[in-house]
mmCIF file of C-alpha atoms in Angstrom:
data_model
loop_
_atom_site.group_PDB
_atom_site.id
_atom_site.type_symbol
_atom_site.label_atom_id
_atom_site.label_comp_id
_atom_site.label_asym_id
_atom_site.label_seq_id
_atom_site.Cartn_x
_atom_site.Cartn_y
_atom_site.Cartn_z
ATOM 1 C CA MET A 48 0.000 0.000 0.000
ATOM 2 C CA GLY A 49 1.168 3.510 -0.697
ATOM 3 C CA VAL A 50 0.541 6.843 -2.350
ATOM 4 C CA GLU A 51 2.468 7.541 -5.545
ATOM 5 C CA PHE A 52 3.556 11.079 -6.438
ATOM 6 C CA ARG A 53 3.847 12.196 -10.059
ATOM 7 C CA LEU A 54 6.443 14.936 -10.303
ATOM 8 C CA GLY A 55 5.970 18.151 -12.199
ATOM 9 C CA TYR A 56 8.726 19.874 -14.124
ATOM 10 C CA ASN A 57 10.137 21.800 -11.172
ATOM 11 C CA ASN A 58 9.066 20.255 -7.837
ATOM 12 C CA HIS A 59 11.765 17.572 -7.632
ATOM 13 C CA LEU A 60 13.773 19.354 -4.928
ATOM 14 C CA LYS A 61 10.799 19.282 -2.550
ATOM 15 C CA VAL A 62 10.155 15.631 -3.338
ATOM 16 C CA GLU A 63 13.820 14.713 -2.904
ATOM 17 C CA ASP A 64 13.938 16.229 0.584
ATOM 18 C CA PHE A 65 10.657 14.632 1.576
ATOM 19 C CA VAL A 66 11.513 11.158 0.286
ATOM 20 C CA THR A 67 14.829 11.318 2.117
ATOM 21 C CA ARG A 68 13.064 12.043 5.414
ATOM 22 C CA GLU A 69 9.689 10.282 5.180
ATOM 23 C CA ALA A 70 9.310 7.465 2.685
ATOM 24 C CA ALA A 71 7.212 4.967 4.643
ATOM 25 C CA ALA A 72 3.868 5.655 2.949
ATOM 26 C CA ILE A 73 5.189 6.386 -0.554
ATOM 27 C CA GLY A 74 4.760 3.585 -3.053
ATOM 28 C CA ALA A 75 6.512 5.262 -5.978
ATOM 29 C CA ILE A 76 7.493 8.516 -7.629
ATOM 30 C CA ALA A 77 7.029 9.182 -11.342
ATOM 31 C CA LEU A 78 9.574 11.374 -13.129
ATOM 32 C CA HIS A 79 8.372 14.131 -15.440
ATOM 33 C CA VAL A 80 8.555 13.490 -19.178
ATOM 34 C CA SER A 81 10.562 16.638 -20.003
ATOM 35 C CA GLY A 82 11.994 17.374 -16.558
ATOM 36 C CA ALA A 83 13.520 13.969 -15.875
ATOM 37 C CA VAL A 84 16.947 15.166 -17.003
ATOM 38 C CA HIS A 85 17.003 17.341 -13.857
ATOM 39 C CA GLN A 86 15.524 14.694 -11.570
ATOM 40 C CA ASN A 87 18.349 12.196 -11.138
ATOM 41 C CA ALA A 88 18.914 13.217 -7.509
ATOM 42 C CA VAL A 89 15.308 12.637 -6.464
ATOM 43 C CA ALA A 90 15.322 9.313 -8.298
ATOM 44 C CA GLU A 91 18.427 8.197 -6.438
ATOM 45 C CA ALA A 92 16.994 9.385 -3.121
ATOM 46 C CA ALA A 93 13.832 7.384 -3.763
ATOM 47 C CA ARG A 94 15.767 4.248 -4.624
ATOM 48 C CA GLU A 95 17.871 4.577 -1.485
ATOM 49 C CA ALA A 96 14.653 4.842 0.532
ATOM 50 C CA GLY A 97 13.173 1.735 -1.089
ATOM 51 C CA VAL A 98 10.650 3.711 -3.157
ATOM 52 C CA SER A 99 9.960 2.634 -6.742
ATOM 53 C CA VAL A 100 10.895 5.074 -9.507
ATOM 54 C CA THR A 101 8.775 5.264 -12.657
ATOM 55 C CA PHE A 102 8.645 7.514 -15.708
ATOM 56 C CA ASP A 103 5.536 8.773 -17.474
ATOM 57 C CA PRO A 104 6.219 9.053 -21.235
ATOM 58 C CA ARG A 105 2.738 10.476 -21.981
ATOM 59 C CA THR A 106 2.614 8.774 -25.367
ATOM 60 C CA GLU A 107 -1.193 8.835 -25.341
ATOM 61 C CA ARG A 108 -0.885 12.448 -26.516
ATOM 62 C CA LEU A 109 0.896 11.386 -29.707
ATOM 63 C CA ALA A 110 -2.283 10.153 -31.372
ATOM 64 C CA SER A 111 -3.627 13.720 -31.665
ATOM 65 C CA PRO A 112 -2.194 16.899 -33.216
ATOM 66 C CA GLY A 113 -0.971 19.632 -30.949
ATOM 67 C CA TYR A 114 1.739 21.913 -29.674
ATOM 68 C CA GLY A 115 4.546 21.402 -27.179
ATOM 69 C CA MET A 116 4.980 17.673 -27.672
ATOM 70 C CA GLU A 117 8.565 17.736 -28.942
ATOM 71 C CA LYS A 118 9.961 16.198 -25.754
ATOM 72 C CA ILE A 119 7.528 13.282 -25.673
ATOM 73 C CA PRO A 120 9.470 10.164 -26.703
ATOM 74 C CA GLY A 121 8.377 8.846 -30.071
ATOM 75 C CA TYR A 122 7.228 12.245 -31.346
ATOM 76 C CA THR A 123 7.512 12.417 -35.150
ATOM 77 C CA GLY A 124 5.774 15.702 -35.917
ATOM 78 C CA ILE A 125 2.555 14.075 -37.105
ATOM 79 C CA PRO A 126 -0.065 12.181 -35.072
ATOM 80 C CA TYR A 127 0.149 8.399 -34.953
ATOM 81 C CA ASN A 128 -2.512 6.529 -36.864
ATOM 82 C CA LEU A 129 -3.218 3.706 -34.430
ATOM 83 C CA GLN A 130 -4.501 1.336 -37.115
ATOM 84 C CA ASP A 131 -1.295 1.817 -39.084
ATOM 85 C CA LEU A 132 0.797 1.379 -35.925
ATOM 86 C CA ALA A 133 -0.987 -1.874 -35.109
ATOM 87 C CA ALA A 134 -0.074 -3.225 -38.553
ATOM 88 C CA ASP A 135 3.568 -2.051 -38.555
ATOM 89 C CA PRO A 136 6.001 -3.924 -36.260
ATOM 90 C CA GLY A 137 8.860 -1.666 -37.368
ATOM 91 C CA ALA A 138 7.037 1.500 -36.323
ATOM 92 C CA ARG A 139 6.136 -0.077 -32.988
ATOM 93 C CA ALA A 140 9.774 -1.071 -32.444
ATOM 94 C CA LYS A 141 10.900 2.522 -33.074
ATOM 95 C CA LEU A 142 8.330 3.865 -30.618
ATOM 96 C CA VAL A 143 9.349 1.345 -27.960
ATOM 97 C CA ALA A 144 13.031 2.156 -28.488
ATOM 98 C CA SER A 145 12.352 5.883 -28.107
ATOM 99 C CA VAL A 146 10.439 5.361 -24.869
ATOM 100 C CA LEU A 147 13.092 3.065 -23.419
ATOM 101 C CA GLU A 148 15.854 5.519 -24.326
ATOM 102 C CA ALA A 149 13.946 8.318 -22.566
ATOM 103 C CA HIS A 150 13.773 6.390 -19.279
ATOM 104 C CA PRO A 151 16.410 7.656 -16.836
ATOM 105 C CA ALA A 152 18.869 5.026 -15.634
ATOM 106 C CA ALA A 153 17.489 5.251 -12.082
ATOM 107 C CA THR A 154 13.986 4.048 -12.958
ATOM 108 C CA THR A 155 13.028 0.773 -11.293
ATOM 109 C CA LEU A 156 9.807 0.215 -13.261
ATOM 110 C CA ILE A 157 9.560 0.699 -17.015
ATOM 111 C CA THR A 158 6.435 2.307 -18.465
ATOM 112 C CA PRO A 159 5.782 1.099 -22.027
ATOM 113 C CA PRO A 160 4.121 3.353 -24.605
ATOM 114 C CA SER A 161 0.338 3.244 -24.561
ATOM 115 C CA PHE A 162 -2.699 5.032 -25.945
ATOM 116 C CA PHE A 163 -6.140 5.952 -24.660
ATOM 117 C CA ILE A 164 -8.501 2.992 -25.018
ATOM 118 C CA ALA A 165 -11.727 3.821 -26.771
ATOM 119 C CA ALA A 166 -11.947 0.493 -28.645
ATOM 120 C CA PRO A 167 -10.739 -3.104 -28.141
ATOM 121 C CA GLU A 168 -8.195 -2.711 -30.949
ATOM 122 C CA THR A 169 -6.321 -0.035 -29.000
ATOM 123 C CA ALA A 170 -6.193 -2.295 -25.959
ATOM 124 C CA LEU A 171 -4.553 -5.001 -28.070
ATOM 125 C CA LEU A 172 -2.106 -2.461 -29.528
ATOM 126 C CA ASN A 173 -1.140 -1.381 -26.009
ATOM 127 C CA LEU A 174 -0.602 -4.998 -24.982
ATOM 128 C CA GLY A 175 1.623 -5.556 -28.002
ATOM 129 C CA LEU A 176 3.686 -2.472 -27.146
ATOM 130 C CA ALA A 177 4.018 -3.645 -23.537
ATOM 131 C CA GLU A 178 5.159 -7.110 -24.590
ATOM 132 C CA MET A 179 7.667 -5.663 -27.055
ATOM 133 C CA THR A 180 8.992 -3.346 -24.336
ATOM 134 C CA ARG A 181 9.508 -6.252 -21.967
ATOM 135 C CA THR A 182 11.661 -8.103 -24.492
ATOM 136 C CA GLU A 183 13.996 -5.096 -24.730
ATOM 137 C CA THR A 184 14.724 -4.543 -21.027
ATOM 138 C CA SER A 185 15.607 -6.524 -17.930
ATOM 139 C CA THR A 186 13.885 -3.981 -15.665
ATOM 140 C CA PRO A 187 10.322 -4.860 -14.556
ATOM 141 C CA VAL A 188 7.608 -3.389 -16.794
ATOM 142 C CA ARG A 189 4.418 -1.846 -15.400
ATOM 143 C CA PRO A 190 1.952 -0.886 -18.145
ATOM 144 C CA VAL A 191 -0.324 2.137 -17.962
ATOM 145 C CA ILE A 192 -3.855 1.260 -19.102
ATOM 146 C CA THR A 193 -6.208 4.208 -19.635
ATOM 147 C CA PHE A 194 -9.848 3.384 -20.317
ATOM 148 C CA GLY A 195 -12.650 5.656 -21.322
ATOM 149 C CA SER A 196 -14.998 5.657 -18.351
ATOM 150 C CA ARG A 197 -17.794 4.401 -20.619
ATOM 151 C CA CYS A 198 -15.850 1.274 -21.624
ATOM 152 C CA SER A 199 -17.826 -1.837 -20.784
ATOM 153 C CA HIS A 200 -16.880 -4.034 -17.862
ATOM 154 C CA ALA A 201 -16.589 -6.919 -20.310
ATOM 155 C CA LEU A 202 -13.856 -5.054 -22.201
ATOM 156 C CA VAL A 203 -12.009 -4.217 -18.986
ATOM 157 C CA ARG A 204 -12.236 -7.824 -17.827
ATOM 158 C CA ASN A 205 -10.926 -9.069 -21.183
ATOM 159 C CA VAL A 206 -8.013 -6.628 -21.048
ATOM 160 C CA ALA A 207 -7.142 -7.790 -17.529
ATOM 161 C CA GLU A 208 -7.203 -11.401 -18.696
ATOM 162 C CA GLU A 209 -4.953 -10.670 -21.684
ATOM 163 C CA TYR A 210 -2.356 -8.843 -19.568
ATOM 164 C CA ALA A 211 -2.426 -11.673 -17.022
ATOM 165 C CA ARG A 212 -1.906 -14.275 -19.754
ATOM 166 C CA ALA A 213 1.017 -12.227 -21.031
ATOM 167 C CA GLY A 214 2.639 -12.501 -17.615
ATOM 168 C CA PHE A 215 2.362 -8.930 -16.312
ATOM 169 C CA THR A 216 1.909 -8.620 -12.560
ATOM 170 C CA ALA A 217 1.494 -4.873 -11.933
ATOM 171 C CA VAL A 218 -0.562 -2.225 -13.753
ATOM 172 C CA ASP A 219 -1.334 1.476 -13.483
ATOM 173 C CA VAL A 220 -5.027 1.716 -14.380
ATOM 174 C CA ARG A 221 -6.711 5.028 -15.170
ATOM 175 C CA PHE A 222 -10.236 5.980 -16.178
ATOM 176 C CA SER A 223 -11.155 9.118 -18.088
ATOM 177 C CA PRO A 224 -12.874 11.247 -17.125
ATOM 178 C CA LEU A 225 -12.603 10.518 -13.413
ATOM 179 C CA GLY A 226 -11.961 12.772 -10.438
ATOM 180 C CA GLY A 227 -12.989 16.139 -9.177
ATOM 181 C CA GLU A 228 -15.826 16.776 -6.789
ATOM 182 C CA LYS A 229 -18.916 15.942 -8.856
ATOM 183 C CA GLU A 230 -18.672 12.193 -9.429
ATOM 184 C CA SER A 231 -21.684 9.928 -9.055
ATOM 185 C CA ILE A 232 -21.926 6.794 -6.971
ATOM 186 C CA ARG A 233 -22.748 4.935 -10.200
ATOM 187 C CA LYS A 234 -19.416 5.884 -11.779
ATOM 188 C CA ILE A 235 -17.411 5.124 -8.633
ATOM 189 C CA ARG A 236 -19.130 1.748 -8.320
ATOM 190 C CA ALA A 237 -18.200 0.957 -11.937
ATOM 191 C CA VAL A 238 -14.573 2.025 -11.412
ATOM 192 C CA TYR A 239 -14.175 -0.173 -8.340
ATOM 193 C CA LYS A 240 -15.794 -3.108 -10.149
ATOM 194 C CA ASN A 241 -13.350 -2.639 -13.033
ATOM 195 C CA LEU A 242 -10.400 -2.517 -10.647
ATOM 196 C CA ASP A 243 -11.588 -5.800 -9.167
ATOM 197 C CA ALA A 244 -11.257 -7.353 -12.621
ATOM 198 C CA PHE A 245 -7.503 -6.747 -12.380
ATOM 199 C CA LYS A 246 -7.288 -7.682 -8.708
ATOM 200 C CA GLY A 247 -9.028 -10.936 -9.543
ATOM 201 C CA TYR A 248 -6.058 -11.911 -11.708
ATOM 202 C CA GLY A 249 -3.622 -11.120 -8.917
ATOM 203 C CA PHE A 250 -2.342 -7.792 -10.241
ATOM 204 C CA GLU A 251 -0.743 -5.176 -8.025
ATOM 205 C CA VAL A 252 -3.012 -2.301 -9.018
ATOM 206 C CA THR A 253 -2.425 1.448 -8.927
ATOM 207 C CA LEU A 254 -5.419 3.690 -9.558
ATOM 208 C CA GLY A 255 -3.775 6.577 -11.384
ATOM 209 C CA GLN A 256 -4.421 10.253 -10.639
ATOM 210 C CA SER A 257 -7.375 9.652 -8.403
ATOM 211 C CA GLY A 258 -7.318 11.643 -5.127
ATOM 212 C CA ASN A 259 -9.991 10.667 -2.611
ATOM 213 C CA ILE A 260 -11.465 8.057 -4.947
ATOM 214 C CA GLY A 261 -8.053 6.393 -5.045
ATOM 215 C CA GLN A 262 -7.417 6.420 -1.313
ATOM 216 C CA ALA A 263 -10.868 4.951 -0.689
ATOM 217 C CA ALA A 264 -10.140 2.280 -3.307
ATOM 218 C CA VAL A 265 -7.013 1.322 -1.367
ATOM 219 C CA ALA A 266 -8.917 1.214 1.927
ATOM 220 C CA LEU A 267 -11.583 -1.031 0.387
ATOM 221 C CA GLY A 268 -9.014 -3.330 -1.208
ATOM 222 C CA HIS A 269 -9.851 -2.491 -4.830
ATOM 223 C CA ALA A 270 -6.335 -1.103 -5.385
ATOM 224 C CA ASN A 271 -2.922 -1.436 -3.778
ATOM 225 C CA HIS A 272 -1.845 2.146 -4.485
ATOM 226 C CA TYR A 273 -3.188 5.390 -5.859
ATOM 227 C CA SER A 274 -1.346 8.275 -7.471
ATOM 228 C CA VAL A 275 -1.584 12.047 -7.490
ATOM 229 C CA GLY A 276 0.649 14.865 -8.623
ATOM 230 C CA VAL A 277 2.157 17.344 -6.203
ATOM 231 C CA ALA A 278 -0.788 19.628 -5.344
ATOM 232 C CA GLN A 279 -2.369 18.674 -8.689
ATOM 233 C CA LEU A 280 -3.223 15.685 -10.947
ATOM 234 C CA GLU A 281 -5.974 14.329 -8.710
ATOM 235 C CA SER A 282 -8.116 13.452 -11.714
ATOM 236 C CA VAL A 283 -7.868 12.146 -15.282
ATOM 237 C CA ASN A 284 -9.484 13.827 -18.261
ATOM 238 C CA HIS A 285 -7.976 12.720 -21.560
ATOM 239 C CA ALA A 286 -10.285 14.878 -23.687
ATOM 240 C CA ARG A 287 -9.322 17.993 -21.720
ATOM 241 C CA THR A 288 -5.625 17.188 -22.141
ATOM 242 C CA ILE A 289 -5.985 16.781 -25.890
ATOM 243 C CA ASN A 290 -7.997 19.989 -26.130
ATOM 244 C CA ALA A 291 -5.319 21.892 -24.189
ATOM 245 C CA GLN A 292 -2.502 20.652 -26.423
ATOM 246 C CA SER A 293 -4.396 21.739 -29.535
ATOM 247 C CA LYS A 294 -4.089 25.402 -28.533
ATOM 248 C CA PRO A 295 -0.986 27.286 -29.704
ATOM 249 C CA PRO A 296 1.281 28.694 -26.993
ATOM 250 C CA ILE A 297 0.776 32.290 -25.909
ATOM 251 C CA LEU A 298 3.776 34.469 -26.777
ATOM 252 C CA ASP A 299 5.025 37.589 -25.000
ATOM 253 C CA GLU A 300 6.045 40.809 -26.751
ATOM 254 C CA ASP A 301 9.476 39.319 -27.515
ATOM 255 C CA GLY A 302 7.985 36.251 -29.152
ATOM 256 C CA LYS A 303 8.903 33.945 -26.285
ATOM 257 C CA LYS A 304 6.440 31.372 -25.035
ATOM 258 C CA LYS A 305 4.670 32.338 -21.837
ATOM 259 C CA PRO A 306 4.420 29.586 -19.218
ATOM 260 C CA ARG A 307 0.978 28.150 -18.699
ATOM 261 C CA PRO A 308 -0.710 29.084 -15.415
ATOM 262 C CA SER A 309 0.130 26.697 -12.595
ATOM 263 C CA GLN A 310 -2.499 24.065 -11.853
ATOM 264 C CA GLU A 311 -1.215 23.498 -8.326
ATOM 265 C CA GLY A 312 -3.656 24.093 -5.496
ATOM 266 C CA VAL A 313 -3.699 24.183 -1.710
ATOM 267 C CA TYR A 314 -4.677 20.970 0.049
ATOM 268 C CA LEU A 315 -6.896 21.350 3.127
ATOM 269 C CA PRO A 316 -6.794 17.999 4.982
ATOM 270 C CA GLY A 317 -9.826 18.709 7.130
ATOM 271 C CA LEU A 318 -11.903 19.127 3.993
ATOM 272 C CA ALA A 319 -10.099 16.396 2.004
ATOM 273 C CA LEU A 320 -10.014 19.003 -0.729
ATOM 274 C CA THR A 321 -7.479 20.808 -2.920
ATOM 275 C CA VAL A 322 -8.613 24.377 -3.543
ATOM 276 C CA SER A 323 -7.295 27.448 -5.322
ATOM 277 C CA ARG A 324 -4.884 29.713 -3.479
ATOM 278 C CA ALA A 325 -7.580 32.402 -3.201
ATOM 279 C CA THR A 326 -10.054 29.988 -1.612
ATOM 280 C CA GLY A 327 -7.384 28.529 0.654
ATOM 281 C CA THR A 328 -6.358 31.996 1.821
ATOM 282 C CA ALA A 329 -9.952 32.942 2.595
ATOM 283 C CA LEU A 330 -10.765 29.735 4.488
ATOM 284 C CA LEU A 331 -7.527 29.609 6.468
ATOM 285 C CA GLY A 332 -8.004 33.273 7.325
ATOM 286 C CA HIS A 333 -11.222 32.607 9.260
ATOM 287 C CA THR A 334 -10.533 31.918 12.938
ATOM 288 C CA ASP A 335 -13.750 29.889 13.388
ATOM 289 C CA ILE A 336 -12.653 27.118 11.057
ATOM 290 C CA ARG A 337 -8.970 27.380 10.187
ATOM 291 C CA THR A 338 -7.751 24.960 12.869
ATOM 292 C CA ARG A 339 -10.316 22.378 11.744
ATOM 293 C CA ILE A 340 -9.436 22.443 8.062
ATOM 294 C CA GLY A 341 -5.680 23.111 8.099
ATOM 295 C CA CYS A 342 -2.596 21.098 8.980
ATOM 296 C CA ARG A 343 -0.672 20.718 12.237
ATOM 297 C CA ILE A 344 1.979 18.176 11.305
ATOM 298 C CA GLY A 345 5.506 18.454 9.957
ATOM 299 C CA PRO A 346 6.580 21.973 8.949
ATOM 300 C CA CYS A 347 2.958 23.150 9.298
ATOM 301 C CA ALA A 348 3.031 22.537 13.063
ATOM 302 C CA SER A 349 4.378 26.018 13.758
ATOM 303 C CA SER A 350 2.101 27.972 11.422
ATOM 304 C CA ILE A 351 -1.543 27.744 10.498
ATOM 305 C CA LYS A 352 -0.536 29.248 7.137
ATOM 306 C CA GLY A 353 1.780 26.333 6.365
ATOM 307 C CA PRO A 354 -0.374 25.007 3.507
ATOM 308 C CA LEU A 355 -0.221 28.447 1.872
ATOM 309 C CA ASP A 356 3.441 29.191 2.585
ATOM 310 C CA ASP A 357 4.653 25.881 1.124
ATOM 311 C CA ASN A 358 1.786 24.231 -0.733
ATOM 312 C CA ARG A 359 4.017 21.561 -2.307
ATOM 313 C CA GLY A 360 5.827 20.501 0.849
ATOM 314 C CA HIS A 361 2.566 20.541 2.774
ATOM 315 C CA TYR A 362 0.808 18.455 0.112
ATOM 316 C CA LEU A 363 3.495 15.787 0.296
ATOM 317 C CA HIS A 364 3.458 15.367 4.061
ATOM 318 C CA ALA A 365 -0.327 15.689 4.374
ATOM 319 C CA ARG A 366 -1.136 13.080 1.720
ATOM 320 C CA ALA A 367 1.580 10.730 2.970
ATOM 321 C CA ALA A 368 0.376 11.114 6.574
ATOM 322 C CA GLU A 369 -3.148 10.121 5.566
ATOM 323 C CA MET A 370 -1.845 7.031 3.821
ATOM 324 C CA GLN A 371 0.449 6.172 6.725
ATOM 325 C CA GLN A 372 -2.467 6.394 9.130
ATOM 326 C CA LEU A 373 -4.458 4.061 6.880
ATOM 327 C CA MET A 374 -1.566 1.599 6.606
ATOM 328 C CA ALA A 375 -1.134 1.560 10.377
ATOM 329 C CA GLN A 376 -4.657 0.199 10.874
ATOM 330 C CA PRO A 377 -5.348 -3.536 10.898
ATOM 331 C CA ALA A 378 -6.865 -4.501 7.568
ATOM 332 C CA ALA A 379 -10.312 -4.960 9.115
ATOM 333 C CA TRP A 380 -10.307 -1.377 10.445
ATOM 334 C CA ARG A 381 -9.141 0.465 7.339
ATOM 335 C CA VAL A 382 -12.576 1.012 5.863
ATOM 336 C CA LYS A 383 -13.811 2.526 9.139
ATOM 337 C CA SER A 384 -10.756 4.790 9.292
ATOM 338 C CA GLU A 385 -11.344 6.053 5.761
ATOM 339 C CA THR A 386 -15.079 6.426 6.334
ATOM 340 C CA ASP A 387 -14.411 8.567 9.398
ATOM 341 C CA ARG A 388 -11.976 10.793 7.482
ATOM 342 C CA LEU A 389 -14.368 11.409 4.611
ATOM 343 C CA ALA A 390 -17.434 11.833 6.833
ATOM 344 C CA ARG A 391 -15.666 14.521 8.877
ATOM 345 C CA ALA A 392 -14.631 16.278 5.680
ATOM 346 C CA LEU A 393 -18.181 16.133 4.316
ATOM 347 C CA GLU A 394 -19.673 17.631 7.452
ATOM 348 C CA LEU A 395 -17.103 20.431 7.452
ATOM 349 C CA ARG A 396 -17.804 21.239 3.810
ATOM 350 C CA LYS A 397 -21.524 21.434 4.545
ATOM 351 C CA LEU A 398 -20.876 23.633 7.582
ATOM 352 C CA ILE A 399 -18.750 26.033 5.547
ATOM 353 C CA ASN A 400 -21.351 26.172 2.778
ATOM 354 C CA ARG A 401 -24.034 26.940 5.335
ATOM 355 C CA LYS A 402 -22.299 29.487 7.531
ATOM 356 C CA TYR A 403 -19.076 30.806 6.054
ATOM 357 C CA LEU A 404 -19.621 31.434 2.346
ATOM 358 C CA GLY A 405 -21.411 34.465 0.973
ATOM 359 C CA LYS A 406 -24.336 34.056 -1.380
ATOM 360 C CA ASP A 407 -22.144 35.031 -4.339
ATOM 361 C CA GLU A 408 -19.310 32.663 -3.435
ATOM 362 C CA PRO A 409 -19.221 29.187 -5.026
ATOM 363 C CA GLN A 410 -20.207 26.352 -2.724
ATOM 364 C CA LEU A 411 -17.792 23.555 -1.850
ATOM 365 C CA ASN A 412 -18.925 20.513 -3.819
ATOM 366 C CA THR A 413 -19.928 17.451 -1.825
ATOM 367 C CA ARG A 414 -21.145 14.987 -4.473
ATOM 368 C CA THR A 415 -17.979 12.891 -4.795
ATOM 369 C CA LEU A 416 -17.576 12.492 -1.028
ATOM 370 C CA GLU A 417 -21.232 11.540 -0.701
ATOM 371 C CA SER A 418 -20.812 9.034 -3.543
ATOM 372 C CA ILE A 419 -17.716 7.441 -2.008
ATOM 373 C CA LEU A 420 -19.398 7.150 1.375
ATOM 374 C CA GLY A 421 -22.496 5.719 -0.287
ATOM 375 C CA GLN A 422 -20.414 3.119 -2.108
ATOM 376 C CA ILE A 423 -18.592 2.180 1.087
ATOM 377 C CA GLY A 424 -21.947 1.728 2.790
ATOM 378 C CA GLU A 425 -23.215 -0.503 -0.026
ATOM 379 C CA GLU A 426 -20.097 -2.679 0.099
ATOM 380 C CA GLN A 427 -20.290 -3.046 3.865
ATOM 381 C CA ALA A 428 -23.961 -3.975 3.664
ATOM 382 C CA ALA A 429 -23.231 -6.572 0.969
ATOM 383 C CA ALA A 430 -20.401 -8.015 3.049
ATOM 384 C CA VAL A 431 -22.676 -8.805 5.996
ATOM 385 C CA ALA A 432 -25.759 -9.810 3.995
#
């Protein structure tokens, strides 16, 4: 069990220091596709601490046109036609070679190229790429498998069976779109059922980029790990990613590319919620509630503004502390521990919506927490029926 952190381009120094000090609840770190050249030190620190090191090549973006993809391994300047790739072993070999070459030497798990699964043919292409990758390296291979959230359970089950037959033992499974604060109990139920298809074949399963849905999946036994970014990447939305890459970069008056706005937020443990800096500042500035929603561990122990002053460092120790607390429970108590955490967060969100937000301020969403708690209740009821 563990939380996995996916590094951004420039947060490796924070992660290196944290992994060196507190690695117990971290299952893995994933190096950034274009920043990995600067991330050797954090990779070595993770390995020394017994933490797996992966690399996310992001090849799923190569099937669509767009900007800023030059550093993605396998990029050729034109989108891949997946039907042509499936029929061309030479092209697949070149793609695999590019991805393997891009992996830093310190990685302990190889991520083969893969594409978003909207049809069974793409699932078979991904399997072929994973098998080809495995023949070219002696390092263990952990495939990333990204399903459209509307894919049938039968397809997911068939994919799990094919990967098991091929001899893979660990997978990073993602569903798109999934995450955020407006998910239904129906979707969460389907995701957990699909994860069970992989667990049923004995896979070590990571639910990728999944926030609270992922931690609850670990508590319930549907997954072994879940992953997030550092104060971001708590959800998966392939369509949004492809739409973003289709937009040309914004240039300044000198013709230089402006950096995109940061997607990092401020994590408030009491609310089990990552919010914008403006919302975090407002909530942590209210003396009625700030001690109930903030953080009092690690570097945040000396300042209620810790989550704002160092949102990345705080995110790391807060998320890891939650996972460590879950891991410390006997297996039979983990669901109760997670239920208590989410129920407290739900009540606090409702309290804030009721008493501490103006009529023109957006409400804190509660649907995903209610859905997770509802699903936990259904599973507990089924277990004793």
